């Protein structure tokens, strides 16, 4: 299957998830993007786990169903396999696999099983994937997705419909693809929530083409791949398009991303973007909070110094709500 075929399949899956939301009254709802992005992320992490495990174990790689081969392992062998997984791979248990949910979708109270699975994955991987706030609290990867359906009698069917949309194909053969492929997928994934005319979530997004030009200006081609341990910062990061392009120009394994953004929604999208682009090691540096009032990236009493700083300022934001706080802070500094 070609890259174009995979891109088409992924877009079909995303379209299918959006259709499920619409069928259950959540089309254009404020919670729709949470469901779409979280279910997409669950699918991505499940298939990435399979991809990495198959590289470590020939029996799993050659099995007709990799999930069955892992389930047949004894506990010690499975634990050893988990320990060998590369950093940034979610640690999953056999009851976390999509196949497990698919096979048990006719059980009573399936929505609870679905939600419990996502929450359990989030809790077990909290140290790697949680985004922290400026107060130090952590936001896990997954919510209880079915609870966005207010009619409790429809939650089981809603959860079944979501699972059936993500079981049809595997991401596994695209994990060797480069940044531009994932940038295209990410743009499509959040396209309905980032309208150019200033829609509901427009502040979270800088067009990939613009961000790519900025990265090429900051890191000319003759400098790419020539530096290590580079730090990159965005004080109003949104979904991270500027940072992703900058990291791609430098080399994902040669830099660390630091960011802050006032929006919980954009911070969740940034986390997804980091996961898609092999920058999981930088999730610990993502902060959700007001950068102007509470800048979190400090070196003692001073603001931290960075090698690169990029930003698309939040022009739409109304600063009047905390103007007085800013004035008092300015007075305190003198």
Coordinates of N, CA and C in Angstrom, one line a residue, residues 108-234:
X108 N -22.4 -6.4 28.4 CA -23.2 -5.4 29.1 C -22.3 -4.3 29.6
X109 N -22.8 -3.1 29.6 CA -22.0 -1.9 30.1 C -20.7 -1.8 29.4
X110 N -20.7 -1.9 28.1 CA -19.5 -1.8 27.3 C -18.8 -0.4 27.4
X111 N -19.6 0.6 27.5 CA -19.1 1.9 27.6 C -18.2 2.1 28.8
X112 N -18.5 1.5 29.9 CA -17.7 1.5 31.1 C -16.3 0.8 30.8
X113 N -16.4 -0.3 30.1 CA -15.2 -1.1 29.8 C -14.3 -0.2 28.9
X114 N -14.9 0.5 27.9 CA -14.2 1.3 27.0 C -13.5 2.5 27.8
X115 N -14.3 3.2 28.6 CA -13.7 4.3 29.3 C -12.7 3.9 30.3
X116 N -12.9 2.7 31.0 CA -12.0 2.2 32.0 C -10.6 1.9 31.3
X117 N -10.7 1.4 30.1 CA -9.5 1.0 29.4 C -8.7 2.2 29.1
X118 N -9.3 3.3 28.6 CA -8.6 4.5 28.2 C -8.0 5.1 29.5
X119 N -8.8 5.2 30.5 CA -8.3 5.8 31.7 C -7.1 5.0 32.4
X120 N -7.2 3.7 32.3 CA -6.1 2.9 32.8 C -4.8 3.1 32.0
X121 N -4.9 3.2 30.7 CA -3.8 3.5 29.9 C -3.2 4.8 30.3
X122 N -4.0 5.8 30.5 CA -3.5 7.1 30.9 C -2.8 7.1 32.2
X123 N -3.4 6.4 33.2 CA -2.8 6.3 34.5 C -1.5 5.6 34.5
X124 N -1.4 4.5 33.8 CA -0.2 3.7 33.8 C 1.0 4.4 33.0
X125 N 0.6 5.4 32.2 CA 1.6 6.1 31.4 C 1.7 7.6 31.7
X126 N 1.2 7.9 32.9 CA 1.1 9.3 33.3 C 2.4 10.0 33.3
X127 N 3.4 9.3 33.8 CA 4.7 10.0 33.9 C 5.3 10.4 32.6
X128 N 4.9 9.7 31.5 CA 5.5 10.0 30.2 C 4.6 11.0 29.4
X129 N 3.2 10.8 29.5 CA 2.3 11.4 28.6 C 1.5 12.5 29.2
X130 N 1.5 12.7 30.5 CA 0.7 13.7 31.1 C 1.2 15.1 30.9
X131 N 0.3 16.1 30.6 CA 0.7 17.5 30.5 C 0.5 18.2 31.8
X132 N 1.5 19.0 32.3 CA 1.3 19.6 33.6 C 0.8 21.0 33.4
X133 N 0.1 21.5 34.4 CA -0.3 22.9 34.5 C 0.7 23.8 35.2
X134 N 0.5 25.1 35.2 CA 1.5 26.0 35.8 C 1.4 25.9 37.3
X135 N 0.5 25.1 37.9 CA 0.4 24.9 39.3 C 1.0 23.5 39.7
X136 N 1.4 22.7 38.6 CA 2.1 21.5 38.8 C 1.2 20.3 38.7
X137 N -0.1 20.5 38.6 CA -1.1 19.3 38.5 C -0.9 18.8 37.0
X138 N -1.3 17.5 36.9 CA -1.1 16.8 35.6 C -2.5 16.5 34.9
X139 N -2.6 16.7 33.6 CA -3.7 16.3 32.8 C -3.4 15.0 32.1
X140 N -4.1 13.9 32.4 CA -3.9 12.7 31.7 C -4.3 12.7 30.2
X141 N -3.9 11.7 29.5 CA -4.1 11.6 28.1 C -5.6 11.5 27.7
X142 N -6.4 10.7 28.5 CA -7.7 10.3 28.1 C -8.8 10.7 29.2
X143 N -9.9 11.1 28.7 CA -11.1 11.3 29.5 C -11.9 10.1 29.4
X144 N -13.1 10.1 30.1 CA -14.1 9.1 30.0 C -15.0 9.5 28.8
X145 N -14.6 9.0 27.6 CA -15.1 9.5 26.4 C -16.6 9.3 26.2
X146 N -17.1 8.2 26.7 CA -18.5 7.9 26.5 C -19.4 8.9 27.2
X147 N -18.9 9.5 28.3 CA -19.6 10.4 29.1 C -20.0 11.7 28.5
X148 N -19.4 12.0 27.3 CA -19.8 13.1 26.5 C -21.2 12.9 25.9
X149 N -21.7 11.7 25.9 CA -23.1 11.4 25.5 C -24.0 11.6 26.7
X150 N -24.8 12.5 26.7 CA -25.7 12.8 27.9 C -26.7 11.7 28.2
X151 N -27.2 11.1 27.1 CA -28.2 10.0 27.2 C -27.4 8.7 27.6
X152 N -27.5 8.3 28.8 CA -26.7 7.1 29.3 C -27.1 5.8 28.5
X153 N -28.3 5.8 28.0 CA -28.8 4.5 27.3 C -28.1 4.4 25.9
X154 N -27.4 5.5 25.4 CA -26.8 5.4 24.1 C -25.3 5.2 24.2
X155 N -24.7 5.2 25.4 CA -23.3 5.2 25.5 C -22.6 3.9 25.1
X156 N -23.3 2.8 25.3 CA -22.7 1.5 24.9 C -22.6 1.5 23.4
X157 N -23.7 1.8 22.7 CA -23.7 1.8 21.2 C -22.7 2.8 20.6
X158 N -22.6 4.0 21.3 CA -21.6 5.0 20.8 C -20.2 4.4 20.9
X159 N -19.9 3.8 22.0 CA -18.5 3.2 22.2 C -18.3 2.1 21.2
X160 N -19.3 1.3 21.0 CA -19.1 0.2 20.0 C -18.8 0.8 18.6
X161 N -19.6 1.9 18.3 CA -19.4 2.5 16.9 C -18.0 3.0 16.8
X162 N -17.4 3.6 17.8 CA -16.1 4.2 17.8 C -15.1 3.1 17.6
X163 N -15.2 2.0 18.3 CA -14.2 0.9 18.2 C -14.3 0.2 16.8
X164 N -15.5 0.1 16.3 CA -15.6 -0.5 14.9 C -15.0 0.4 13.8
X165 N -14.8 1.7 14.1 CA -14.2 2.6 13.1 C -12.7 2.5 13.2
X166 N -12.1 2.1 14.3 CA -10.6 2.1 14.4 C -10.0 0.7 14.3
X167 N -10.8 -0.3 14.1 CA -10.3 -1.7 14.0 C -10.0 -2.2 12.6
X168 N -10.4 -1.4 11.6 CA -10.4 -1.8 10.3 C -9.0 -1.9 9.6
X169 N -8.1 -1.1 10.0 CA -6.8 -1.1 9.4 C -5.7 -0.7 10.5
X170 N -4.4 -0.9 10.1 CA -3.4 -0.7 11.1 C -2.4 0.4 10.6
X171 N -2.0 1.2 11.5 CA -0.9 2.3 11.2 C 0.4 1.7 11.0
X172 N 0.6 0.4 11.4 CA 2.0 -0.1 11.6 C 2.9 0.1 10.4
X173 N 2.5 0.1 9.2 CA 3.4 0.2 8.0 C 3.7 1.7 7.7
X174 N 3.2 2.6 8.5 CA 3.6 4.0 8.2 C 4.5 4.7 9.2
X175 N 4.9 3.9 10.2 CA 5.7 4.5 11.3 C 7.1 4.9 10.8
X176 N 7.5 4.5 9.6 CA 8.8 4.9 9.1 C 8.7 6.2 8.3
X177 N 7.4 6.7 8.1 CA 7.2 7.9 7.3 C 7.8 9.1 8.1
X178 N 8.0 10.2 7.3 CA 8.6 11.4 7.8 C 7.6 12.4 8.2
X179 N 8.1 13.6 8.7 CA 7.3 14.6 9.3 C 6.2 15.1 8.4
X180 N 6.5 15.4 7.2 CA 5.4 16.0 6.3 C 4.2 15.1 6.2
X181 N 4.4 13.8 6.3 CA 3.2 12.9 6.2 C 2.3 13.1 7.5
X182 N 3.0 13.2 8.6 CA 2.2 13.4 9.8 C 1.6 14.8 10.0
X183 N 2.4 15.7 9.4 CA 1.8 17.1 9.4 C 0.5 17.2 8.6
X184 N 0.5 16.5 7.5 CA -0.7 16.5 6.7 C -1.9 15.8 7.4
X185 N -1.6 14.7 8.1 CA -2.6 14.0 8.8 C -3.1 14.8 10.0
X186 N -2.2 15.5 10.7 CA -2.5 16.3 11.9 C -3.4 17.5 11.4
X187 N -3.0 18.1 10.3 CA -3.8 19.2 9.8 C -5.3 18.7 9.4
X188 N -5.4 17.6 8.8 CA -6.7 17.0 8.5 C -7.5 16.7 9.8
X189 N -6.8 16.1 10.7 CA -7.4 15.7 12.0 C -8.1 16.9 12.7
X190 N -7.4 18.0 12.7 CA -8.0 19.1 13.5 C -8.6 20.2 12.5
X191 N -8.7 19.9 11.3 CA -9.1 20.9 10.3 C -10.5 21.6 10.6
X192 N -11.4 20.8 11.1 CA -12.8 21.3 11.4 C -12.8 22.2 12.6
X193 N -11.7 22.2 13.4 CA -11.6 22.9 14.6 C -10.7 24.1 14.5
X194 N -10.2 24.4 13.3 CA -9.3 25.5 13.1 C -9.6 26.2 11.8
X195 N -10.7 26.9 11.8 CA -11.1 27.6 10.5 C -10.3 28.9 10.4
X196 N -9.9 29.2 9.1 CA -9.2 30.4 8.8 C -9.9 31.6 9.2
X197 N -11.2 31.6 9.2 CA -12.0 32.8 9.4 C -12.1 33.1 10.9
X198 N -11.4 32.4 11.8 CA -11.5 32.7 13.2 C -12.5 31.9 13.9
X199 N -12.6 30.6 13.6 CA -13.6 29.7 14.2 C -13.3 29.4 15.6
X200 N -14.0 28.4 16.1 CA -13.9 28.1 17.6 C -12.5 27.9 18.1
X201 N -11.7 27.3 17.4 CA -10.3 26.9 17.9 C -9.2 27.5 17.0
X202 N -9.5 28.6 16.4 CA -8.5 29.1 15.4 C -7.2 29.5 16.0
X203 N -7.2 29.8 17.3 CA -5.9 30.3 17.9 C -4.9 29.1 18.0
X204 N -5.3 27.9 17.8 CA -4.4 26.8 18.0 C -3.6 26.4 16.8
X205 N -3.6 27.1 15.8 CA -3.1 26.6 14.6 C -2.4 27.6 13.7
X206 N -1.2 27.3 13.3 CA -0.4 28.0 12.3 C -0.3 27.1 11.1
X207 N -0.6 27.6 9.9 CA -0.5 26.7 8.7 C 0.9 26.1 8.5
X208 N 0.9 24.8 8.2 CA 2.2 24.1 8.1 C 3.1 24.8 7.1
X209 N 2.6 25.3 6.0 CA 3.5 25.9 4.9 C 4.2 27.1 5.5
X210 N 3.5 28.0 6.3 CA 4.1 29.1 6.9 C 5.1 28.7 7.9
X211 N 4.8 27.8 8.7 CA 5.7 27.3 9.8 C 7.0 26.7 9.2
X212 N 6.8 26.0 8.0 CA 8.0 25.4 7.4 C 9.0 26.4 6.8
X213 N 8.4 27.5 6.3 CA 9.3 28.6 5.8 C 10.0 29.2 7.0
X214 N 9.4 29.5 8.1 CA 10.0 30.1 9.3 C 11.2 29.2 9.8
X215 N 10.9 27.8 9.8 CA 11.9 26.9 10.2 C 13.2 26.9 9.3
X216 N 12.9 27.0 8.0 CA 14.0 27.1 7.0 C 14.8 28.3 7.2
X217 N 14.2 29.4 7.5 CA 14.9 30.7 7.8 C 15.8 30.6 9.0
X218 N 15.2 30.0 10.1 CA 16.0 29.9 11.3 C 17.1 28.8 11.3
X219 N 16.8 27.7 10.5 CA 17.8 26.6 10.5 C 18.0 26.4 9.0
X220 N 18.9 27.1 8.3 CA 19.2 26.8 6.9 C 19.7 25.4 6.7
X221 N 19.5 24.9 5.5 CA 19.8 23.5 5.2 C 21.2 23.1 5.5
X222 N 22.2 24.0 5.3 CA 23.5 23.7 5.6 C 23.8 23.5 7.1
X223 N 22.9 23.9 7.9 CA 23.0 23.8 9.4 C 22.2 22.7 10.0
X224 N 21.3 22.1 9.2 CA 20.5 21.0 9.7 C 21.3 19.8 9.9
X225 N 21.0 19.2 11.1 CA 21.7 18.0 11.5 C 23.1 18.2 12.0
X226 N 23.5 19.5 12.2 CA 24.8 19.8 12.7 C 25.0 20.2 14.1
X227 N 23.8 20.3 14.8 CA 23.9 20.7 16.2 C 23.2 19.6 17.1
X228 N 23.5 19.6 18.4 CA 22.9 18.7 19.3 C 22.4 19.4 20.6
X229 N 21.5 18.8 21.3 CA 21.1 19.4 22.6 C 20.6 20.8 22.5
X230 N 19.8 21.0 21.4 CA 19.2 22.3 21.2 C 17.9 22.5 21.9
X231 N 17.6 23.6 22.4 CA 16.3 23.9 23.1 C 15.5 24.9 22.3
X232 N 14.2 24.6 22.1 CA 13.3 25.4 21.4 C 12.1 25.7 22.2
X233 N 11.6 27.0 22.2 CA 10.6 27.4 23.1 C 9.5 28.2 22.3
X234 N 8.3 28.0 22.7 CA 7.2 28.8 22.2 C 6.3 29.2 23.4

